[in-house]
Short mmCIF file of C-alpha atoms and ligand atoms in Angstrom, two decimals:
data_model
loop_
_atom_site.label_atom_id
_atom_site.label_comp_id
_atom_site.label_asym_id
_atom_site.label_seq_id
_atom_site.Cartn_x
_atom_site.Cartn_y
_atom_site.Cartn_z
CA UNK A 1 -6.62 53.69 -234.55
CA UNK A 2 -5.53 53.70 -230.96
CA UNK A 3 -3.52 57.22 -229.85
CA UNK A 4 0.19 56.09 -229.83
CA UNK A 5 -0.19 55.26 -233.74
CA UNK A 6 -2.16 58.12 -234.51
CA UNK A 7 0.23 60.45 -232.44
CA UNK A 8 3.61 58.46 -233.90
CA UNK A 9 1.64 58.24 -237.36
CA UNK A 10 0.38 62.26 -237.62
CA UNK A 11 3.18 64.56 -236.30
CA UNK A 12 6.82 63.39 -237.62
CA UNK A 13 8.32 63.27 -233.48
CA UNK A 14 12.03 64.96 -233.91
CA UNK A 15 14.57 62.31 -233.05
CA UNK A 16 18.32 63.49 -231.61
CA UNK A 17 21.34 61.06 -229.99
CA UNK A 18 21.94 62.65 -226.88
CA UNK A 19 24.75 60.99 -224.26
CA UNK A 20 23.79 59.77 -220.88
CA UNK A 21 25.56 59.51 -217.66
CA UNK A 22 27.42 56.46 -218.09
CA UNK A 23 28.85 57.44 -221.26
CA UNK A 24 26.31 55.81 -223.76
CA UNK A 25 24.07 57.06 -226.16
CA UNK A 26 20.40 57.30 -226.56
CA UNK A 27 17.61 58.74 -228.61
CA UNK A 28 15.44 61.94 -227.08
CA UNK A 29 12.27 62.97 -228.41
CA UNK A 30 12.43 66.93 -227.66
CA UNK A 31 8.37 67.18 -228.45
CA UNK A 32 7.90 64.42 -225.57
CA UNK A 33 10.58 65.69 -223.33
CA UNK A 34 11.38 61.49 -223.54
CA UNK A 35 14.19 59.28 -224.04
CA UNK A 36 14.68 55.56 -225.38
CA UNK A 37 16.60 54.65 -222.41
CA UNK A 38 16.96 56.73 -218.61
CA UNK A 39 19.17 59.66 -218.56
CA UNK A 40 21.09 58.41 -215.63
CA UNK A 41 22.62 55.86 -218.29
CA UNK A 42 21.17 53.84 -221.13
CA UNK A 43 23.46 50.74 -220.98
CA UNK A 44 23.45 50.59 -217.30
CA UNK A 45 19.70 50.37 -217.03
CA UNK A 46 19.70 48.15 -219.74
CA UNK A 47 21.48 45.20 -217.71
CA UNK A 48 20.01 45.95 -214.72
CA UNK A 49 16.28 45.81 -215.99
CA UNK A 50 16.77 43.04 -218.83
CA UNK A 51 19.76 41.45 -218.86
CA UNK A 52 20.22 41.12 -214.64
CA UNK A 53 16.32 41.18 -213.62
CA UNK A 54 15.01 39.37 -216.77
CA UNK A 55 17.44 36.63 -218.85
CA UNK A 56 19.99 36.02 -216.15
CA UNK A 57 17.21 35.27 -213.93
CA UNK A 58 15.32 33.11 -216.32
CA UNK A 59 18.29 31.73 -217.17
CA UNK A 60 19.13 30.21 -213.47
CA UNK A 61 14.98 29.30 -213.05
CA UNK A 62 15.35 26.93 -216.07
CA UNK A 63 18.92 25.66 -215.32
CA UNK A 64 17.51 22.48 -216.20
CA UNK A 65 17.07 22.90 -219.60
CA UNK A 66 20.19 25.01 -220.87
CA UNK A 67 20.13 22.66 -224.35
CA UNK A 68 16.83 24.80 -225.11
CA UNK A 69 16.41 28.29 -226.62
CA UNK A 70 15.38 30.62 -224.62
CA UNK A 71 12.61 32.73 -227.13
CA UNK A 72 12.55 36.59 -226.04
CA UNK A 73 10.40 39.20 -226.78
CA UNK A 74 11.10 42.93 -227.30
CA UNK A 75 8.58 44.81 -226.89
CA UNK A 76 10.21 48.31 -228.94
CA UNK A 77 13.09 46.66 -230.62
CA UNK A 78 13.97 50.88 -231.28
CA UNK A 79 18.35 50.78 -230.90
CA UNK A 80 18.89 47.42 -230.57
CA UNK A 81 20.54 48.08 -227.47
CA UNK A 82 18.75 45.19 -225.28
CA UNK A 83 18.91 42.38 -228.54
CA UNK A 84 23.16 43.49 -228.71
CA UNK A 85 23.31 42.85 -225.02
CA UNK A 86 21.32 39.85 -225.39
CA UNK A 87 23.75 38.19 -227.96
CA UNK A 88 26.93 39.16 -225.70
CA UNK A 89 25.46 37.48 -222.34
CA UNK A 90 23.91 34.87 -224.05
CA UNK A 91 27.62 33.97 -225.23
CA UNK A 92 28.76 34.00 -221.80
CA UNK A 93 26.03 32.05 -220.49
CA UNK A 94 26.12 29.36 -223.58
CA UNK A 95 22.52 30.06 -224.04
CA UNK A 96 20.56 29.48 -227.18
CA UNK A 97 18.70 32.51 -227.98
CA UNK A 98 15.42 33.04 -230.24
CA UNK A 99 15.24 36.49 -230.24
CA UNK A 100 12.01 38.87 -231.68
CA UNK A 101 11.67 42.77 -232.01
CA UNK A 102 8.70 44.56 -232.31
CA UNK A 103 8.93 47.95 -233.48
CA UNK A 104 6.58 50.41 -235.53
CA UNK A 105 9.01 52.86 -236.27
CA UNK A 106 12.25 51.84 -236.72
CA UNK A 107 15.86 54.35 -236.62
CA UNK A 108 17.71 55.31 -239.37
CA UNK A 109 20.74 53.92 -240.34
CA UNK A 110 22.24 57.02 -240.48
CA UNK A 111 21.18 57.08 -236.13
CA UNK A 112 21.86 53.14 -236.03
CA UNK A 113 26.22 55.12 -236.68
CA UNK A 114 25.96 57.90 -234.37
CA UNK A 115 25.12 55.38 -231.85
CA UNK A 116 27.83 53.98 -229.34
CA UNK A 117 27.34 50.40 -228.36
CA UNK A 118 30.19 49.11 -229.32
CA UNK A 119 32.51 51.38 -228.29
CA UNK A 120 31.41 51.76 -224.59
CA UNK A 121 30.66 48.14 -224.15
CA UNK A 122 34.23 47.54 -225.82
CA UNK A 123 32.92 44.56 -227.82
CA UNK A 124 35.05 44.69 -230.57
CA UNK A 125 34.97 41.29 -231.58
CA UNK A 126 31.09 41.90 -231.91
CA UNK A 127 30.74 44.97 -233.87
CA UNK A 128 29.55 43.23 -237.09
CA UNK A 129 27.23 41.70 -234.88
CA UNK A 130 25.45 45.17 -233.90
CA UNK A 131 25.10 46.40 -237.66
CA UNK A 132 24.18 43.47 -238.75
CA UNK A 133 21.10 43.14 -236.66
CA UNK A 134 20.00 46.43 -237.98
CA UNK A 135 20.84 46.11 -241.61
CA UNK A 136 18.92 42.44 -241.86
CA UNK A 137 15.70 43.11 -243.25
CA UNK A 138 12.29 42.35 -241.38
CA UNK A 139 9.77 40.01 -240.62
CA UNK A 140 11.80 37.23 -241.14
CA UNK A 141 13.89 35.11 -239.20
CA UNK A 142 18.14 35.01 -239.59
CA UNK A 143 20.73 33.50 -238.13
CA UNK A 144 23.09 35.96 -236.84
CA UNK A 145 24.93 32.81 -235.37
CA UNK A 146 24.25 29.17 -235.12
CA UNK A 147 22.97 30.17 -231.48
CA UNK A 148 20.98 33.70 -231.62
CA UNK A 149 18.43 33.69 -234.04
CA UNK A 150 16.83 37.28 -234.77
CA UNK A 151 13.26 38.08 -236.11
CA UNK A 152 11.92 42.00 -236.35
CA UNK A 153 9.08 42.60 -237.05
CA UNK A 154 7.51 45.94 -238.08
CA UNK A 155 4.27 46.19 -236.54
CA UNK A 156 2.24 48.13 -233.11
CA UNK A 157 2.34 46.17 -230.31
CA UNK A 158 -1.37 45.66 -230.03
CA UNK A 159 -1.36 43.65 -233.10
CA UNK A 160 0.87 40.91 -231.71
CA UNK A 161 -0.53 37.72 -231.78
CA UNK A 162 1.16 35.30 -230.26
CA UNK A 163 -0.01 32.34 -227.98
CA UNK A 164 2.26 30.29 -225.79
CA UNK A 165 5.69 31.58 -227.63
CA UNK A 166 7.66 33.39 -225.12
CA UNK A 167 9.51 32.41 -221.91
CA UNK A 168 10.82 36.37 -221.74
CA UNK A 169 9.56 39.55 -223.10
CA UNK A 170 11.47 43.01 -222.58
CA UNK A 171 8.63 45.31 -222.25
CA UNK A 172 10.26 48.28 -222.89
CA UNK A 173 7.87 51.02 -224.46
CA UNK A 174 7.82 54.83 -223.32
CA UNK A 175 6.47 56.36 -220.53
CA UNK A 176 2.91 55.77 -219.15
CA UNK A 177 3.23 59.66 -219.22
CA UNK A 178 3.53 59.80 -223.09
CA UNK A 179 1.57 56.93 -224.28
CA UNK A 180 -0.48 55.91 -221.67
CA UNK A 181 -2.38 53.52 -223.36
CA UNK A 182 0.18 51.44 -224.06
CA UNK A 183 0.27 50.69 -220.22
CA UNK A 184 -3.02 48.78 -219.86
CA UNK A 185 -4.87 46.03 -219.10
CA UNK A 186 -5.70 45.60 -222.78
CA UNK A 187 -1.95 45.60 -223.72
CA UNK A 188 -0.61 43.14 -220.60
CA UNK A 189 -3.43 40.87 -221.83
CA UNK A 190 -1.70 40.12 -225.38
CA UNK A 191 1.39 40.11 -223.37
CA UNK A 192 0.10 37.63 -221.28
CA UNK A 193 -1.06 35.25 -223.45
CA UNK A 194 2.21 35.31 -225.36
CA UNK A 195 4.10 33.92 -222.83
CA UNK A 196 4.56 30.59 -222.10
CA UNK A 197 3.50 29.74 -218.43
CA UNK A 198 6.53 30.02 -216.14
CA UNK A 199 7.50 32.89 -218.28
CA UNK A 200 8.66 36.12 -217.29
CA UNK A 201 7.80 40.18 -218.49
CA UNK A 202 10.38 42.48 -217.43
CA UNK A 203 10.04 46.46 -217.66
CA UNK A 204 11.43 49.83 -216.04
CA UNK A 205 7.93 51.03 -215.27
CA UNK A 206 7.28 50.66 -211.55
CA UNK A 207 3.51 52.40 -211.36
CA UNK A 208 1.10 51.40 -208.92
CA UNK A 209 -1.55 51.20 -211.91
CA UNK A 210 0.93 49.66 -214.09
CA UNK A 211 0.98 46.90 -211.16
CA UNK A 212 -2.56 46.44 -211.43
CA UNK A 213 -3.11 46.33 -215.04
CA UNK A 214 -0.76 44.03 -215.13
CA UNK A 215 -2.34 41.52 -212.27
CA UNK A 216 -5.60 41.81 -213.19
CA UNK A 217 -5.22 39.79 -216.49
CA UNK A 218 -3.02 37.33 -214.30
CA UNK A 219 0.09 38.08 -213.46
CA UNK A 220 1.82 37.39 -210.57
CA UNK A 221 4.30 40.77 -210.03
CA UNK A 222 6.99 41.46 -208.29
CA UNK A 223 8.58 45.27 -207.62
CA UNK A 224 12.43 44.89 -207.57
CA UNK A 225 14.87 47.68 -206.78
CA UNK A 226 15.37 49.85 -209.61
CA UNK A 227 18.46 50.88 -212.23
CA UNK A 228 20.08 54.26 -211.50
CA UNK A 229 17.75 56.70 -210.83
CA UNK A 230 14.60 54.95 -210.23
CA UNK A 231 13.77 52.94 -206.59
CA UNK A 232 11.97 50.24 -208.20
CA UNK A 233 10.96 48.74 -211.12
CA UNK A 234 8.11 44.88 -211.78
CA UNK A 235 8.92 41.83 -213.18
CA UNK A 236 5.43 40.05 -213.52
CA UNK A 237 5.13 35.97 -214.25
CA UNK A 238 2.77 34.10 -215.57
CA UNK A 239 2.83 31.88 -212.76
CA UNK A 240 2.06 27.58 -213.42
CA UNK A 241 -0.64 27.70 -210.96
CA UNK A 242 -2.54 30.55 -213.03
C1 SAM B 301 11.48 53.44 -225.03
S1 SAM B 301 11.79 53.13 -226.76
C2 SAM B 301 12.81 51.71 -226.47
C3 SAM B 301 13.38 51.08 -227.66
C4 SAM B 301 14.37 49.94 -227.48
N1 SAM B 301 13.96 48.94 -226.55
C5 SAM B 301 15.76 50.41 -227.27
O1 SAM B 301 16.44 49.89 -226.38
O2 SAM B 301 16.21 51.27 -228.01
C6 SAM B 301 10.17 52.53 -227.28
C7 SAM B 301 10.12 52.00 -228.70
O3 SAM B 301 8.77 51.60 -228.99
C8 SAM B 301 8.41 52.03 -230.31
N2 SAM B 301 6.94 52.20 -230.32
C9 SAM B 301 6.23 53.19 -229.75
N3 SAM B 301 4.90 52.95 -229.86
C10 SAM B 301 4.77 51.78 -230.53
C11 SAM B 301 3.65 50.97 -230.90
N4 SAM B 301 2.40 51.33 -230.60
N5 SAM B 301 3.89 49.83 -231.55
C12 SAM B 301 5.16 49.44 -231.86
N6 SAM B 301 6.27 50.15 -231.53
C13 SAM B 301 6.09 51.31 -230.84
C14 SAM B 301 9.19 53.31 -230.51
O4 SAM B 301 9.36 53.61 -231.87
C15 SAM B 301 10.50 53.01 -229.78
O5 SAM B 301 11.45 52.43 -230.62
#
């Protein structure tokens, strides 16, 4: 058993909503001194990092073929914050979306209320939409609309086994500083081989070993200016010529 499940699996981490600067909620870990999303503001750094840095930029690489899905993976499906802002750009953009969340210890539903999504993103006509990802159950795939599919799937993130499935993954796990081995070579490796080539992994983290983990399996990585509060973050590709 590798640390993060054994430290996740032993001690029962305290979970509390706490808000962040731009108004929206998040989840801290008190034990871990460690949030689900950056202090400076959860939504905020969600778009830039994911939405901005990740699909809208996949999006305009493979203008081509906007009749295809575009097949994301999360990597920590935790809120649902990233697959909610998914669906509503994915609407604007007309994009078909096959989305998939990995996530070994999922929130309550009683956190899933006290969170504020909708309310701060003012998506009213989507509010069903944010429940219902939560409520559907896992490991199997649903329609939440004839364009976003949504598969979770309650596993750790070294068990994925995917080959060639991915064009995007959200890598979006905590901190190098709290589970550390969930930043390695070992880890970008699976991630690496679940993307399709010309795919792209998006994440926060802006390490220099982080970098190099993530090159020496074979990515090709870029460090991009970061969200509020951080000067940079990567977005690594898995390039054709590799
Ligand atoms: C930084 S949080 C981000 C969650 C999510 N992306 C969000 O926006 O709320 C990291 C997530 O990874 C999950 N996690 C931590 N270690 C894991 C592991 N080894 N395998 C699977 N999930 C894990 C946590 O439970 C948590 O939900």
């Amino acid at each position: 058993m590798i640390l993060s499940h054994f430290l996740l699996d032993v001690f029962i981490l305290k979970r509390e909503i706490i808000i962040t600067s731009d108004g929206s909620s998040t989840i801290h870990i008190p034990e871990w001194d460690e949030q689900y999303h950056s202090k400076h503001g959860a939504i905020q750094e969600a778009y830039h990092v994911f939405i901005k840095n990740g699909f809208q930029y996949f999006n305009e690489l493979d203008s081509s073929t906007t009749n295809q899905n575009i097949s994301i993976l999360e990597i920590g499906f935790g809120t649902g914050l990233n697959a909610f802002i998914t669906f509503i750009e994915a609407k604007k953009l007309n994009r078909k979306i096959d989305y998939f969340g990995v996530e070994a210890y999922p929130v309550s539903f009683d956190e899933v209320e006290k969170l504020n999504y909708s309310k701060t993103l003012e998506s009213g006509q989507y509010d069903d939409v944010f429940s219902k990802m939560h409520n559907l159950s896992w490991e199997e795939k649903h329609e939440i609309t004839k364009d976003f599919s949504l598969t979770k799937q309650k596993k750790f993130f070294d068990e994925i086994e995917a080959i060639n499935q991915f064009n995007i993954i959200y890598f979006d796990a905590f901190g190098a500083r709290v589970q550390p081995e969930l930043w390695t070579e070992l880890i970008f490796l699976i991630m690496y081989k679940a993307l399709k080539t010309g795919g792209v992994l998006v994440t926060y983290a802006a390490k220099g070993s982080v970098r190099r983990a993530m090159q020496a399996v074979g990515f090709t990585v870029e460090r991009l200016p970061g969200p509020p509060g951080k000067r940079e973050m990567l977005r690594a590709t898995k390039a054709i010529n590799n």
